[in-house]
Amino acid sequence: MKIKMLYVVMAMPWPIFPRFLISILFPLLLILVLTPYYASAQESLSTAIAVGQKIPEVIRKAQMISISPYGEQIISLSDFRGKAIIIDFWASWCSPCLQNMPILDSLHRNNNADLQVIMMNASSSKDGYLKERKFIREYLLQHPAFITPIVLKNDVFRQYFGFTIVPHYVWIGADGILKAITDHTDLTSVNISRLISGEKMELTVKVK
């Protein structure tokens, strides 16, 4: 509607709508049309969480769908308050993601009292969403001892921890502070121990 209005103003005959008024009104109308898109982009940028910031309650309380071979369960980060947390964004077509899933599950199992790992599927399309749900169920049937929750895509988490490349690991301390965002190269037992103990971590920040 706004774009049509802009077109009508520009199309008016010169005698009816003097050129000097067009020169004044055109920039104003352009701002009016583009402001919602700019505001949307600014909102997206403002929601990103930087290393060192506390995880907001909107993320702690956001519901995730955890998949099992036989059903689904709703969980949230608030269920694991007091534990260090690693969120692993992954995809079934990502070889490093799949290679690290059993490693992460083992690290989770060995530190179960102090560490919670959540594997969040990164699929963005509806078709991919359905395929990944099927993949998760088949994967868990083949790995019956797997204890780590594998959850479906969550738009809220993607908004706050935006990325373009997987694997994408989000490291959250037991104090609720974002400690690091990394790729798979920093996923070691030493770094896990430092996360759990609250030691200072100097990991390479992943570039999207």
PDB file of C-alpha atoms in Angstrom:
ATOM      1  CA  MET A   1       0.000   0.000   0.000  1.00  0.00           C
ATOM      2  CA  LYS A   2       2.839   2.413   0.929  1.00  0.00           C
ATOM      3  CA  ILE A   3       4.727   1.553  -2.241  1.00  0.00           C
ATOM      4  CA  LYS A   4       1.593   2.194  -4.358  1.00  0.00           C
ATOM      5  CA  MET A   5       1.171   5.603  -2.653  1.00  0.00           C
ATOM      6  CA  LEU A   6       4.742   6.482  -3.495  1.00  0.00           C
ATOM      7  CA  TYR A   7       4.157   5.567  -7.136  1.00  0.00           C
ATOM      8  CA  VAL A   8       1.002   7.716  -7.304  1.00  0.00           C
ATOM      9  CA  VAL A   9       2.817  10.781  -5.940  1.00  0.00           C
ATOM     10  CA  MET A  10       5.648  10.397  -8.447  1.00  0.00           C
ATOM     11  CA  ALA A  11       3.171   9.901 -11.297  1.00  0.00           C
ATOM     12  CA  MET A  12       1.198  13.117 -10.629  1.00  0.00           C
ATOM     13  CA  PRO A  13       1.458  15.761 -13.411  1.00  0.00           C
ATOM     14  CA  TRP A  14       3.990  18.508 -12.756  1.00  0.00           C
ATOM     15  CA  PRO A  15       1.436  21.404 -12.764  1.00  0.00           C
ATOM     16  CA  ILE A  16      -0.650  19.706 -10.068  1.00  0.00           C
ATOM     17  CA  PHE A  17       2.277  18.641  -7.900  1.00  0.00           C
ATOM     18  CA  PRO A  18       5.169  21.172  -8.189  1.00  0.00           C
ATOM     19  CA  ARG A  19       8.633  19.754  -8.550  1.00  0.00           C
ATOM     20  CA  PHE A  20       9.928  21.398  -5.360  1.00  0.00           C
ATOM     21  CA  LEU A  21       7.227  19.635  -3.318  1.00  0.00           C
ATOM     22  CA  ILE A  22       8.177  16.317  -4.912  1.00  0.00           C
ATOM     23  CA  SER A  23      11.796  16.924  -3.923  1.00  0.00           C
ATOM     24  CA  ILE A  24      10.648  17.403  -0.317  1.00  0.00           C
ATOM     25  CA  LEU A  25       8.053  14.654  -0.081  1.00  0.00           C
ATOM     26  CA  PHE A  26       9.880  11.910  -1.972  1.00  0.00           C
ATOM     27  CA  PRO A  27      12.630  11.423   0.690  1.00  0.00           C
ATOM     28  CA  LEU A  28       9.988  11.503   3.429  1.00  0.00           C
ATOM     29  CA  LEU A  29       7.879   8.863   1.695  1.00  0.00           C
ATOM     30  CA  LEU A  30      10.976   6.760   1.053  1.00  0.00           C
ATOM     31  CA  ILE A  31      11.804   6.834   4.775  1.00  0.00           C
ATOM     32  CA  LEU A  32       8.196   5.897   5.558  1.00  0.00           C
ATOM     33  CA  VAL A  33       8.390   2.862   3.266  1.00  0.00           C
ATOM     34  CA  LEU A  34      11.804   1.632   4.399  1.00  0.00           C
ATOM     35  CA  THR A  35      11.595   2.274   8.161  1.00  0.00           C
ATOM     36  CA  PRO A  36       9.790  -1.029   9.025  1.00  0.00           C
ATOM     37  CA  TYR A  37      12.463  -3.047   7.206  1.00  0.00           C
ATOM     38  CA  TYR A  38      15.281  -1.099   8.889  1.00  0.00           C
ATOM     39  CA  ALA A  39      13.638  -1.510  12.303  1.00  0.00           C
ATOM     40  CA  SER A  40      13.286  -5.235  11.712  1.00  0.00           C
ATOM     41  CA  ALA A  41      16.964  -5.539  10.833  1.00  0.00           C
ATOM     42  CA  GLN A  42      17.969  -3.485  13.893  1.00  0.00           C
ATOM     43  CA  GLU A  43      15.803  -5.666  16.149  1.00  0.00           C
ATOM     44  CA  SER A  44      17.502  -8.793  14.802  1.00  0.00           C
ATOM     45  CA  LEU A  45      20.951  -7.304  15.455  1.00  0.00           C
ATOM     46  CA  SER A  46      20.006  -6.107  18.945  1.00  0.00           C
ATOM     47  CA  THR A  47      18.901  -9.568  20.067  1.00  0.00           C
ATOM     48  CA  ALA A  48      22.261 -11.212  19.367  1.00  0.00           C
ATOM     49  CA  ILE A  49      24.027 -12.228  22.596  1.00  0.00           C
ATOM     50  CA  ALA A  50      27.713 -11.388  22.941  1.00  0.00           C
ATOM     51  CA  VAL A  51      30.265 -13.457  24.859  1.00  0.00           C
ATOM     52  CA  GLY A  52      30.272 -12.255  28.462  1.00  0.00           C
ATOM     53  CA  GLN A  53      26.570 -11.419  28.543  1.00  0.00           C
ATOM     54  CA  LYS A  54      23.964 -13.190  30.635  1.00  0.00           C
ATOM     55  CA  ILE A  55      21.524 -15.468  28.861  1.00  0.00           C
ATOM     56  CA  PRO A  56      18.128 -13.683  28.895  1.00  0.00           C
ATOM     57  CA  GLU A  57      15.054 -15.282  30.396  1.00  0.00           C
ATOM     58  CA  VAL A  58      13.362 -15.422  26.982  1.00  0.00           C
ATOM     59  CA  ILE A  59      16.034 -17.963  26.004  1.00  0.00           C
ATOM     60  CA  ARG A  60      16.035 -19.801  29.341  1.00  0.00           C
ATOM     61  CA  LYS A  61      12.272 -20.298  29.173  1.00  0.00           C
ATOM     62  CA  ALA A  62      11.984 -20.959  25.425  1.00  0.00           C
ATOM     63  CA  GLN A  63      10.463 -24.367  24.788  1.00  0.00           C
ATOM     64  CA  MET A  64      12.322 -26.964  22.731  1.00  0.00           C
ATOM     65  CA  ILE A  65      10.939 -30.177  21.246  1.00  0.00           C
ATOM     66  CA  SER A  66      13.160 -33.078  22.291  1.00  0.00           C
ATOM     67  CA  ILE A  67      12.834 -36.110  20.006  1.00  0.00           C
ATOM     68  CA  SER A  68      12.983 -39.750  21.032  1.00  0.00           C
ATOM     69  CA  PRO A  69      12.383 -42.837  18.867  1.00  0.00           C
ATOM     70  CA  TYR A  70       8.890 -43.116  20.330  1.00  0.00           C
ATOM     71  CA  GLY A  71       7.668 -39.588  21.007  1.00  0.00           C
ATOM     72  CA  GLU A  72       8.460 -35.983  21.830  1.00  0.00           C
ATOM     73  CA  GLN A  73       9.036 -34.028  25.028  1.00  0.00           C
ATOM     74  CA  ILE A  74       9.089 -30.298  25.804  1.00  0.00           C
ATOM     75  CA  ILE A  75      12.225 -29.039  27.581  1.00  0.00           C
ATOM     76  CA  SER A  76      13.856 -25.661  28.252  1.00  0.00           C
ATOM     77  CA  LEU A  77      17.211 -24.369  29.499  1.00  0.00           C
ATOM     78  CA  SER A  78      15.563 -23.497  32.811  1.00  0.00           C
ATOM     79  CA  ASP A  79      15.255 -27.255  33.450  1.00  0.00           C
ATOM     80  CA  PHE A  80      19.057 -27.346  33.764  1.00  0.00           C
ATOM     81  CA  ARG A  81      19.666 -24.294  35.950  1.00  0.00           C
ATOM     82  CA  GLY A  82      22.942 -24.606  37.873  1.00  0.00           C
ATOM     83  CA  LYS A  83      24.616 -26.700  35.171  1.00  0.00           C
ATOM     84  CA  ALA A  84      27.056 -25.633  32.483  1.00  0.00           C
ATOM     85  CA  ILE A  85      25.379 -25.980  29.069  1.00  0.00           C
ATOM     86  CA  ILE A  86      26.622 -26.573  25.549  1.00  0.00           C
ATOM     87  CA  ILE A  87      24.164 -26.055  22.698  1.00  0.00           C
ATOM     88  CA  ASP A  88      25.285 -27.858  19.560  1.00  0.00           C
ATOM     89  CA  PHE A  89      23.669 -26.571  16.347  1.00  0.00           C
ATOM     90  CA  TRP A  90      24.032 -29.350  13.770  1.00  0.00           C
ATOM     91  CA  ALA A  91      22.654 -30.761  10.523  1.00  0.00           C
ATOM     92  CA  SER A  92      22.467 -34.291   9.168  1.00  0.00           C
ATOM     93  CA  TRP A  93      24.440 -33.342   6.026  1.00  0.00           C
ATOM     94  CA  CYS A  94      27.329 -31.935   8.121  1.00  0.00           C
ATOM     95  CA  SER A  95      30.091 -34.549   8.525  1.00  0.00           C
ATOM     96  CA  PRO A  96      31.893 -32.854  11.474  1.00  0.00           C
ATOM     97  CA  CYS A  97      28.504 -32.518  13.195  1.00  0.00           C
ATOM     98  CA  LEU A  98      27.791 -36.237  12.959  1.00  0.00           C
ATOM     99  CA  GLN A  99      31.334 -37.202  13.936  1.00  0.00           C
ATOM    100  CA  ASN A 100      31.128 -35.074  17.076  1.00  0.00           C
ATOM    101  CA  MET A 101      27.689 -36.228  18.230  1.00  0.00           C
ATOM    102  CA  PRO A 102      28.972 -39.387  20.001  1.00  0.00           C
ATOM    103  CA  ILE A 103      31.932 -37.402  21.382  1.00  0.00           C
ATOM    104  CA  LEU A 104      29.625 -34.784  22.850  1.00  0.00           C
ATOM    105  CA  ASP A 105      27.324 -37.469  24.217  1.00  0.00           C
ATOM    106  CA  SER A 106      30.312 -39.140  25.913  1.00  0.00           C
ATOM    107  CA  LEU A 107      31.445 -35.819  27.427  1.00  0.00           C
ATOM    108  CA  HIS A 108      27.887 -35.248  28.607  1.00  0.00           C
ATOM    109  CA  ARG A 109      27.681 -38.732  30.123  1.00  0.00           C
ATOM    110  CA  ASN A 110      31.022 -38.374  31.939  1.00  0.00           C
ATOM    111  CA  ASN A 111      30.046 -35.002  33.407  1.00  0.00           C
ATOM    112  CA  ASN A 112      26.324 -35.531  33.766  1.00  0.00           C
ATOM    113  CA  ALA A 113      26.075 -33.937  37.214  1.00  0.00           C
ATOM    114  CA  ASP A 114      27.562 -30.640  36.059  1.00  0.00           C
ATOM    115  CA  LEU A 115      27.083 -30.464  32.286  1.00  0.00           C
ATOM    116  CA  GLN A 116      24.053 -30.449  30.022  1.00  0.00           C
ATOM    117  CA  VAL A 117      24.491 -30.845  26.279  1.00  0.00           C
ATOM    118  CA  ILE A 118      21.617 -30.045  23.919  1.00  0.00           C
ATOM    119  CA  MET A 119      21.857 -30.890  20.231  1.00  0.00           C
ATOM    120  CA  MET A 120      19.672 -28.506  18.245  1.00  0.00           C
ATOM    121  CA  ASN A 121      18.948 -29.257  14.624  1.00  0.00           C
ATOM    122  CA  ALA A 122      19.722 -26.299  12.358  1.00  0.00           C
ATOM    123  CA  SER A 123      17.341 -27.066   9.477  1.00  0.00           C
ATOM    124  CA  SER A 124      15.506 -23.935   8.318  1.00  0.00           C
ATOM    125  CA  SER A 125      13.013 -25.262   5.737  1.00  0.00           C
ATOM    126  CA  LYS A 126       9.751 -27.076   6.398  1.00  0.00           C
ATOM    127  CA  ASP A 127      10.842 -29.983   4.212  1.00  0.00           C
ATOM    128  CA  GLY A 128      14.188 -30.152   5.993  1.00  0.00           C
ATOM    129  CA  TYR A 129      12.427 -29.975   9.348  1.00  0.00           C
ATOM    130  CA  LEU A 130      10.395 -33.121   8.610  1.00  0.00           C
ATOM    131  CA  LYS A 131      13.414 -34.967   7.200  1.00  0.00           C
ATOM    132  CA  GLU A 132      15.535 -34.111  10.232  1.00  0.00           C
ATOM    133  CA  ARG A 133      12.825 -35.308  12.628  1.00  0.00           C
ATOM    134  CA  LYS A 134      12.888 -38.664  10.831  1.00  0.00           C
ATOM    135  CA  PHE A 135      16.693 -38.692  10.847  1.00  0.00           C
ATOM    136  CA  ILE A 136      16.810 -38.032  14.601  1.00  0.00           C
ATOM    137  CA  ARG A 137      14.455 -40.884  15.392  1.00  0.00           C
ATOM    138  CA  GLU A 138      16.403 -43.314  13.202  1.00  0.00           C
ATOM    139  CA  TYR A 139      19.722 -42.135  14.673  1.00  0.00           C
ATOM    140  CA  LEU A 140      18.505 -42.709  18.240  1.00  0.00           C
ATOM    141  CA  LEU A 141      17.199 -46.171  17.373  1.00  0.00           C
ATOM    142  CA  GLN A 142      20.711 -47.005  16.139  1.00  0.00           C
ATOM    143  CA  HIS A 143      22.286 -45.482  19.296  1.00  0.00           C
ATOM    144  CA  PRO A 144      20.033 -46.651  22.160  1.00  0.00           C
ATOM    145  CA  ALA A 145      22.520 -45.586  24.866  1.00  0.00           C
ATOM    146  CA  PHE A 146      22.461 -41.951  23.691  1.00  0.00           C
ATOM    147  CA  ILE A 147      21.493 -39.662  26.622  1.00  0.00           C
ATOM    148  CA  THR A 148      21.827 -36.189  25.076  1.00  0.00           C
ATOM    149  CA  PRO A 149      18.557 -34.470  24.110  1.00  0.00           C
ATOM    150  CA  ILE A 150      18.299 -33.912  20.362  1.00  0.00           C
ATOM    151  CA  VAL A 151      15.840 -31.136  19.612  1.00  0.00           C
ATOM    152  CA  LEU A 152      14.243 -29.690  16.513  1.00  0.00           C
ATOM    153  CA  LYS A 153      14.968 -26.243  15.090  1.00  0.00           C
ATOM    154  CA  ASN A 154      13.982 -23.346  17.335  1.00  0.00           C
ATOM    155  CA  ASP A 155      13.631 -19.886  15.763  1.00  0.00           C
ATOM    156  CA  VAL A 156      14.173 -18.051  19.065  1.00  0.00           C
ATOM    157  CA  PHE A 157      17.560 -19.717  19.613  1.00  0.00           C
ATOM    158  CA  ARG A 158      18.560 -19.107  16.016  1.00  0.00           C
ATOM    159  CA  GLN A 159      17.691 -15.420  16.397  1.00  0.00           C
ATOM    160  CA  TYR A 160      19.860 -15.011  19.497  1.00  0.00           C
ATOM    161  CA  PHE A 161      22.720 -17.280  18.394  1.00  0.00           C
ATOM    162  CA  GLY A 162      22.682 -16.579  14.649  1.00  0.00           C
ATOM    163  CA  PHE A 163      24.970 -18.566  12.377  1.00  0.00           C
ATOM    164  CA  THR A 164      25.453 -19.611   8.764  1.00  0.00           C
ATOM    165  CA  ILE A 165      27.873 -22.515   9.204  1.00  0.00           C
ATOM    166  CA  VAL A 166      27.549 -25.635  11.356  1.00  0.00           C
ATOM    167  CA  PRO A 167      28.681 -27.092  13.660  1.00  0.00           C
ATOM    168  CA  HIS A 168      28.079 -24.101  15.897  1.00  0.00           C
ATOM    169  CA  TYR A 169      28.694 -24.525  19.631  1.00  0.00           C
ATOM    170  CA  VAL A 170      27.321 -22.191  22.288  1.00  0.00           C
ATOM    171  CA  TRP A 171      29.087 -22.479  25.688  1.00  0.00           C
ATOM    172  CA  ILE A 172      27.087 -21.279  28.711  1.00  0.00           C
ATOM    173  CA  GLY A 173      28.491 -21.318  32.240  1.00  0.00           C
ATOM    174  CA  ALA A 174      26.612 -22.506  35.301  1.00  0.00           C
ATOM    175  CA  ASP A 175      26.326 -18.809  36.206  1.00  0.00           C
ATOM    176  CA  GLY A 176      24.198 -18.232  33.108  1.00  0.00           C
ATOM    177  CA  ILE A 177      26.884 -16.240  31.279  1.00  0.00           C
ATOM    178  CA  LEU A 178      27.710 -16.897  27.603  1.00  0.00           C
ATOM    179  CA  LYS A 179      31.354 -18.052  27.769  1.00  0.00           C
ATOM    180  CA  ALA A 180      32.147 -18.826  24.135  1.00  0.00           C
ATOM    181  CA  ILE A 181      30.822 -19.501  20.631  1.00  0.00           C
ATOM    182  CA  THR A 182      33.069 -21.897  18.716  1.00  0.00           C
ATOM    183  CA  ASP A 183      33.376 -24.444  15.957  1.00  0.00           C
ATOM    184  CA  HIS A 184      34.237 -28.097  16.601  1.00  0.00           C
ATOM    185  CA  THR A 185      38.000 -27.591  17.000  1.00  0.00           C
ATOM    186  CA  ASP A 186      37.683 -26.359  20.611  1.00  0.00           C
ATOM    187  CA  LEU A 187      35.515 -29.265  21.693  1.00  0.00           C
ATOM    188  CA  THR A 188      37.948 -30.963  24.119  1.00  0.00           C
ATOM    189  CA  SER A 189      37.673 -32.503  27.572  1.00  0.00           C
ATOM    190  CA  VAL A 190      40.051 -29.831  28.912  1.00  0.00           C
ATOM    191  CA  ASN A 191      37.822 -27.006  27.715  1.00  0.00           C
ATOM    192  CA  ILE A 192      34.749 -28.814  29.031  1.00  0.00           C
ATOM    193  CA  SER A 193      36.393 -29.077  32.461  1.00  0.00           C
ATOM    194  CA  ARG A 194      37.198 -25.358  32.399  1.00  0.00           C
ATOM    195  CA  LEU A 195      33.608 -24.539  31.485  1.00  0.00           C
ATOM    196  CA  ILE A 196      32.282 -26.646  34.361  1.00  0.00           C
ATOM    197  CA  SER A 197      34.737 -25.263  36.927  1.00  0.00           C
ATOM    198  CA  GLY A 198      34.141 -21.676  35.856  1.00  0.00           C
ATOM    199  CA  GLU A 199      37.760 -21.089  34.857  1.00  0.00           C
ATOM    200  CA  LYS A 200      38.626 -18.346  32.392  1.00  0.00           C
ATOM    201  CA  MET A 201      38.215 -19.539  28.825  1.00  0.00           C
ATOM    202  CA  GLU A 202      40.098 -18.048  25.882  1.00  0.00           C
ATOM    203  CA  LEU A 203      38.571 -19.846  22.923  1.00  0.00           C
ATOM    204  CA  THR A 204      38.535 -18.614  19.347  1.00  0.00           C
ATOM    205  CA  VAL A 205      35.191 -16.954  18.646  1.00  0.00           C
ATOM    206  CA  LYS A 206      33.542 -18.566  15.637  1.00  0.00           C
ATOM    207  CA  VAL A 207      32.737 -16.239  12.754  1.00  0.00           C
ATOM    208  CA  LYS A 208      29.185 -17.224  11.883  1.00  0.00           C
TER     209      LYS A 208
END
